[in-house]
Amino acid sequence: MPTTTATRSLEEKKRLVRRLAGDGRGFAERYGFRVTNNPSQLFQVLYLAVLLARRGDFHRAVDAATALRDAGWDSAARMARSRHADRVGVLRDAGVRGDLPALADTLGDLARTLVETYRGDLRRLRTAAHQDPAGERRLLTALPGVDDEVADLFLREAQALWREAAPVADRRALAAARRLGLGRSAADLAGLAGGGESERLSWLVGALARVDLERRYAEVAG
């Protein structure tokens, strides 16, 4: 039976999706932050999201998150015990720009609130939301420094584990999807990634976000 143009177009999309999601890693894991259902690693993904949401070079955000982790603040409890001046120093040494005292305050407040409210464990936030996606987003955005953009960046990664949260795609991933002809919504990408495969969707949207941030459109489309 002859292949129609529409079928060929769909096949091309799926081929590109396989290429993009082929390394089996989302955005955070590509830059050294493991995404597992572990309180410390979930917290690291959350503060990576806080840093990525700030305008500027995303490499500095990744470097800053790595520096915070390497300073020993790899859990909410440890971050909550850190000194404000030390957080400022680590951020400055990592090349972060802008109002560093305010950012250091935000990170400290975020850690302390997580400890006080959820014993430092974002899995408890998920439980408090009864694994309801709207509830999870509401509780996340109630945390210091977490707005809808930060929630998108966190859930982009966490949907690999918190399957009920899928489909989630951040603005960078959606910009790349539109430009590459893969769709205009998280639901479009979920369909191409394989329906209920939230882990594969997380890999795909992470790869698309990297394409947009690194301006690799010609390489990927070619």
CSV table of C-alpha atoms in Angstrom, one decimal:
chain,number,residue,atom,x,y,z
A,1,MET,CA,0.0,0.0,0.0
A,2,PRO,CA,1.5,3.4,-1.0
A,3,THR,CA,2.7,5.6,1.9
A,4,THR,CA,0.9,8.8,2.1
A,5,THR,CA,2.5,12.2,2.8
A,6,ALA,CA,0.8,12.3,6.2
A,7,THR,CA,2.2,8.9,7.1
A,8,ARG,CA,5.7,9.8,6.0
A,9,SER,CA,5.5,13.0,8.0
A,10,LEU,CA,4.5,11.1,11.1
A,11,GLU,CA,7.3,8.6,10.5
A,12,GLU,CA,9.8,11.4,10.2
A,13,LYS,CA,8.6,12.9,13.5
A,14,LYS,CA,8.9,9.6,15.3
A,15,ARG,CA,12.4,9.1,13.8
A,16,LEU,CA,13.5,12.5,15.1
A,17,VAL,CA,11.9,11.7,18.5
A,18,ARG,CA,13.9,8.4,18.7
A,19,ARG,CA,17.1,10.4,17.9
A,20,LEU,CA,16.4,13.0,20.5
A,21,ALA,CA,15.4,10.7,23.3
A,22,GLY,CA,17.9,8.0,22.3
A,23,ASP,CA,20.5,8.5,25.0
A,24,GLY,CA,18.0,7.8,27.8
A,25,ARG,CA,18.7,10.9,29.8
A,26,GLY,CA,16.7,14.0,30.5
A,27,PHE,CA,18.0,17.5,30.9
A,28,ALA,CA,19.1,17.2,34.6
A,29,GLU,CA,20.9,13.8,34.1
A,30,ARG,CA,22.6,15.1,31.0
A,31,TYR,CA,24.3,17.7,33.3
A,32,GLY,CA,25.1,15.3,36.1
A,33,PHE,CA,22.0,15.4,38.3
A,34,ARG,CA,20.4,12.0,38.8
A,35,VAL,CA,16.7,11.8,38.8
A,36,THR,CA,15.6,9.2,41.2
A,37,ASN,CA,12.9,9.0,43.9
A,38,ASN,CA,15.4,10.0,46.6
A,39,PRO,CA,14.8,13.1,48.8
A,40,SER,CA,18.3,14.5,48.3
A,41,GLN,CA,18.3,14.1,44.5
A,42,LEU,CA,14.8,15.5,44.1
A,43,PHE,CA,15.8,18.5,46.1
A,44,GLN,CA,18.9,19.0,43.9
A,45,VAL,CA,16.6,18.9,40.8
A,46,LEU,CA,14.4,21.5,42.4
A,47,TYR,CA,17.2,24.0,43.2
A,48,LEU,CA,18.6,23.3,39.7
A,49,ALA,CA,15.1,24.4,38.4
A,50,VAL,CA,15.2,27.5,40.5
A,51,LEU,CA,18.6,28.5,39.1
A,52,LEU,CA,17.6,27.6,35.5
A,53,ALA,CA,14.5,29.8,35.7
A,54,ARG,CA,16.7,32.9,36.1
A,55,ARG,CA,17.6,34.7,33.0
A,56,GLY,CA,21.1,34.4,31.7
A,57,ASP,CA,23.6,31.7,30.6
A,58,PHE,CA,22.1,28.3,31.5
A,59,HIS,CA,25.6,26.9,31.9
A,60,ARG,CA,26.1,29.2,34.9
A,61,ALA,CA,22.9,27.9,36.4
A,62,VAL,CA,24.2,24.3,36.0
A,63,ASP,CA,27.6,25.3,37.4
A,64,ALA,CA,26.0,27.0,40.4
A,65,ALA,CA,23.8,23.9,41.2
A,66,THR,CA,26.8,21.7,40.9
A,67,ALA,CA,28.8,24.0,43.2
A,68,LEU,CA,26.0,24.0,45.8
A,69,ARG,CA,25.9,20.2,45.7
A,70,ASP,CA,29.7,20.0,45.9
A,71,ALA,CA,29.7,22.4,48.9
A,72,GLY,CA,27.8,19.6,50.8
A,73,TRP,CA,24.3,21.1,50.4
A,74,ASP,CA,22.9,18.1,48.6
A,75,SER,CA,19.8,17.8,50.8
A,76,ALA,CA,17.2,20.3,52.1
A,77,ALA,CA,18.4,19.6,55.7
A,78,ARG,CA,22.0,20.4,54.8
A,79,MET,CA,21.1,23.5,52.8
A,80,ALA,CA,18.9,24.7,55.6
A,81,ARG,CA,21.9,24.6,58.0
A,82,SER,CA,24.2,26.5,55.7
A,83,ARG,CA,25.2,30.1,56.3
A,84,HIS,CA,23.8,32.8,54.1
A,85,ALA,CA,27.3,34.3,53.5
A,86,ASP,CA,28.6,30.9,52.5
A,87,ARG,CA,25.8,30.4,49.9
A,88,VAL,CA,26.6,33.9,48.5
A,89,GLY,CA,30.2,32.9,48.2
A,90,VAL,CA,29.6,29.7,46.4
A,91,LEU,CA,27.2,31.4,44.0
A,92,ARG,CA,29.6,34.1,43.3
A,93,ASP,CA,32.5,31.7,42.7
A,94,ALA,CA,30.3,29.7,40.3
A,95,GLY,CA,29.9,32.9,38.1
A,96,VAL,CA,26.2,33.6,39.0
A,97,ARG,CA,25.3,37.2,38.3
A,98,GLY,CA,22.5,39.5,39.7
A,99,ASP,CA,21.3,39.9,43.3
A,100,LEU,CA,23.3,37.1,45.0
A,101,PRO,CA,22.1,37.9,48.5
A,102,ALA,CA,18.5,37.6,47.4
A,103,LEU,CA,19.1,34.4,45.6
A,104,ALA,CA,21.0,33.0,48.6
A,105,ASP,CA,18.0,34.0,50.8
A,106,THR,CA,15.6,32.2,48.5
A,107,LEU,CA,17.6,29.0,48.5
A,108,GLY,CA,17.8,29.0,52.3
A,109,ASP,CA,14.1,29.8,52.6
A,110,LEU,CA,13.3,27.0,50.2
A,111,ALA,CA,15.3,24.5,52.1
A,112,ARG,CA,14.0,25.5,55.5
A,113,THR,CA,10.4,25.4,54.3
A,114,LEU,CA,10.9,21.9,52.9
A,115,VAL,CA,12.4,20.7,56.2
A,116,GLU,CA,9.6,22.3,58.3
A,117,THR,CA,6.7,21.3,56.1
A,118,TYR,CA,7.8,18.0,54.5
A,119,ARG,CA,10.8,16.9,56.6
A,120,GLY,CA,13.0,17.8,53.6
A,121,ASP,CA,11.3,15.2,51.4
A,122,LEU,CA,9.5,16.2,48.2
A,123,ARG,CA,7.9,12.8,48.2
A,124,ARG,CA,5.9,13.9,51.2
A,125,LEU,CA,4.6,16.9,49.1
A,126,ARG,CA,3.5,14.4,46.5
A,127,THR,CA,1.7,12.4,49.1
A,128,ALA,CA,0.1,15.5,50.6
A,129,ALA,CA,-1.2,16.3,47.1
A,130,HIS,CA,-2.7,12.8,46.8
A,131,GLN,CA,-0.6,12.3,43.6
A,132,ASP,CA,-2.9,14.8,41.9
A,133,PRO,CA,-1.0,16.9,39.3
A,134,ALA,CA,-2.9,20.1,40.0
A,135,GLY,CA,-2.3,19.6,43.7
A,136,GLU,CA,1.4,18.9,43.2
A,137,ARG,CA,1.8,22.1,41.2
A,138,ARG,CA,-0.2,24.1,43.8
A,139,LEU,CA,2.0,22.8,46.7
A,140,LEU,CA,5.2,23.3,44.7
A,141,THR,CA,4.4,26.9,43.8
A,142,ALA,CA,3.6,27.6,47.4
A,143,LEU,CA,7.3,27.0,48.2
A,144,PRO,CA,9.7,30.0,48.4
A,145,GLY,CA,11.3,30.7,44.9
A,146,VAL,CA,9.0,28.3,43.1
A,147,ASP,CA,6.8,29.9,40.4
A,148,ASP,CA,5.0,28.2,37.5
A,149,GLU,CA,8.2,28.2,35.4
A,150,VAL,CA,10.2,26.6,38.2
A,151,ALA,CA,7.5,24.0,38.7
A,152,ASP,CA,7.6,23.2,34.9
A,153,LEU,CA,11.3,22.8,35.0
A,154,PHE,CA,11.1,20.5,38.1
A,155,LEU,CA,8.2,18.4,36.8
A,156,ARG,CA,9.8,18.1,33.3
A,157,GLU,CA,12.3,15.9,35.1
A,158,ALA,CA,10.2,14.5,37.9
A,159,GLN,CA,7.5,13.2,35.5
A,160,ALA,CA,9.8,10.3,34.8
A,161,LEU,CA,9.1,9.2,38.4
A,162,TRP,CA,5.8,11.0,39.2
A,163,ARG,CA,3.9,9.5,36.3
A,164,GLU,CA,0.7,11.2,37.2
A,165,ALA,CA,2.3,14.6,36.5
A,166,ALA,CA,2.9,13.9,32.8
A,167,PRO,CA,2.7,15.4,30.3
A,168,VAL,CA,4.9,18.3,31.2
A,169,ALA,CA,7.0,20.4,28.8
A,170,ASP,CA,8.7,23.7,29.6
A,171,ARG,CA,8.7,26.7,27.4
A,172,ARG,CA,12.1,25.9,25.9
A,173,ALA,CA,11.1,22.4,25.0
A,174,LEU,CA,7.9,23.7,23.4
A,175,ALA,CA,9.7,26.3,21.4
A,176,ALA,CA,12.0,23.6,20.0
A,177,ALA,CA,9.1,21.3,19.3
A,178,ARG,CA,7.3,24.0,17.3
A,179,ARG,CA,10.4,24.9,15.3
A,180,LEU,CA,11.2,21.3,14.6
A,181,GLY,CA,7.6,20.5,13.6
A,182,LEU,CA,6.9,18.1,16.4
A,183,GLY,CA,3.8,19.8,17.8
A,184,ARG,CA,2.8,22.7,19.9
A,185,SER,CA,1.9,21.1,23.3
A,186,ALA,CA,3.1,18.7,25.9
A,187,ALA,CA,0.2,16.4,24.8
A,188,ASP,CA,1.5,16.4,21.2
A,189,LEU,CA,5.0,15.4,22.5
A,190,ALA,CA,3.5,12.7,24.7
A,191,GLY,CA,1.8,11.1,21.7
A,192,LEU,CA,5.0,11.0,19.8
A,193,ALA,CA,6.9,9.7,22.8
A,194,GLY,CA,4.6,6.8,23.3
A,195,GLY,CA,1.5,7.7,25.2
A,196,GLY,CA,1.9,6.7,28.8
A,197,GLU,CA,5.7,6.5,28.7
A,198,SER,CA,6.4,9.4,31.0
A,199,GLU,CA,10.1,8.5,31.3
A,200,ARG,CA,10.6,8.7,27.6
A,201,LEU,CA,8.7,11.9,27.5
A,202,SER,CA,11.0,13.4,30.1
A,203,TRP,CA,14.0,12.4,28.0
A,204,LEU,CA,12.4,14.0,24.9
A,205,VAL,CA,11.5,17.3,26.5
A,206,GLY,CA,14.9,17.5,28.2
A,207,ALA,CA,16.6,17.0,24.8
A,208,LEU,CA,14.4,19.6,23.2
A,209,ALA,CA,15.2,22.1,25.9
A,210,ARG,CA,18.9,21.5,25.3
A,211,VAL,CA,18.4,22.0,21.5
A,212,ASP,CA,16.8,25.4,22.2
A,213,LEU,CA,19.3,26.5,24.8
A,214,GLU,CA,22.3,25.4,22.8
A,215,ARG,CA,20.9,26.6,19.5
A,216,ARG,CA,21.5,23.3,17.8
A,217,TYR,CA,18.6,23.4,15.4
A,218,ALA,CA,20.6,23.0,12.2
A,219,GLU,CA,22.4,20.0,13.6
A,220,VAL,CA,19.2,18.3,14.8
A,221,ALA,CA,17.1,19.1,11.7
A,222,GLY,CA,19.8,18.1,9.3
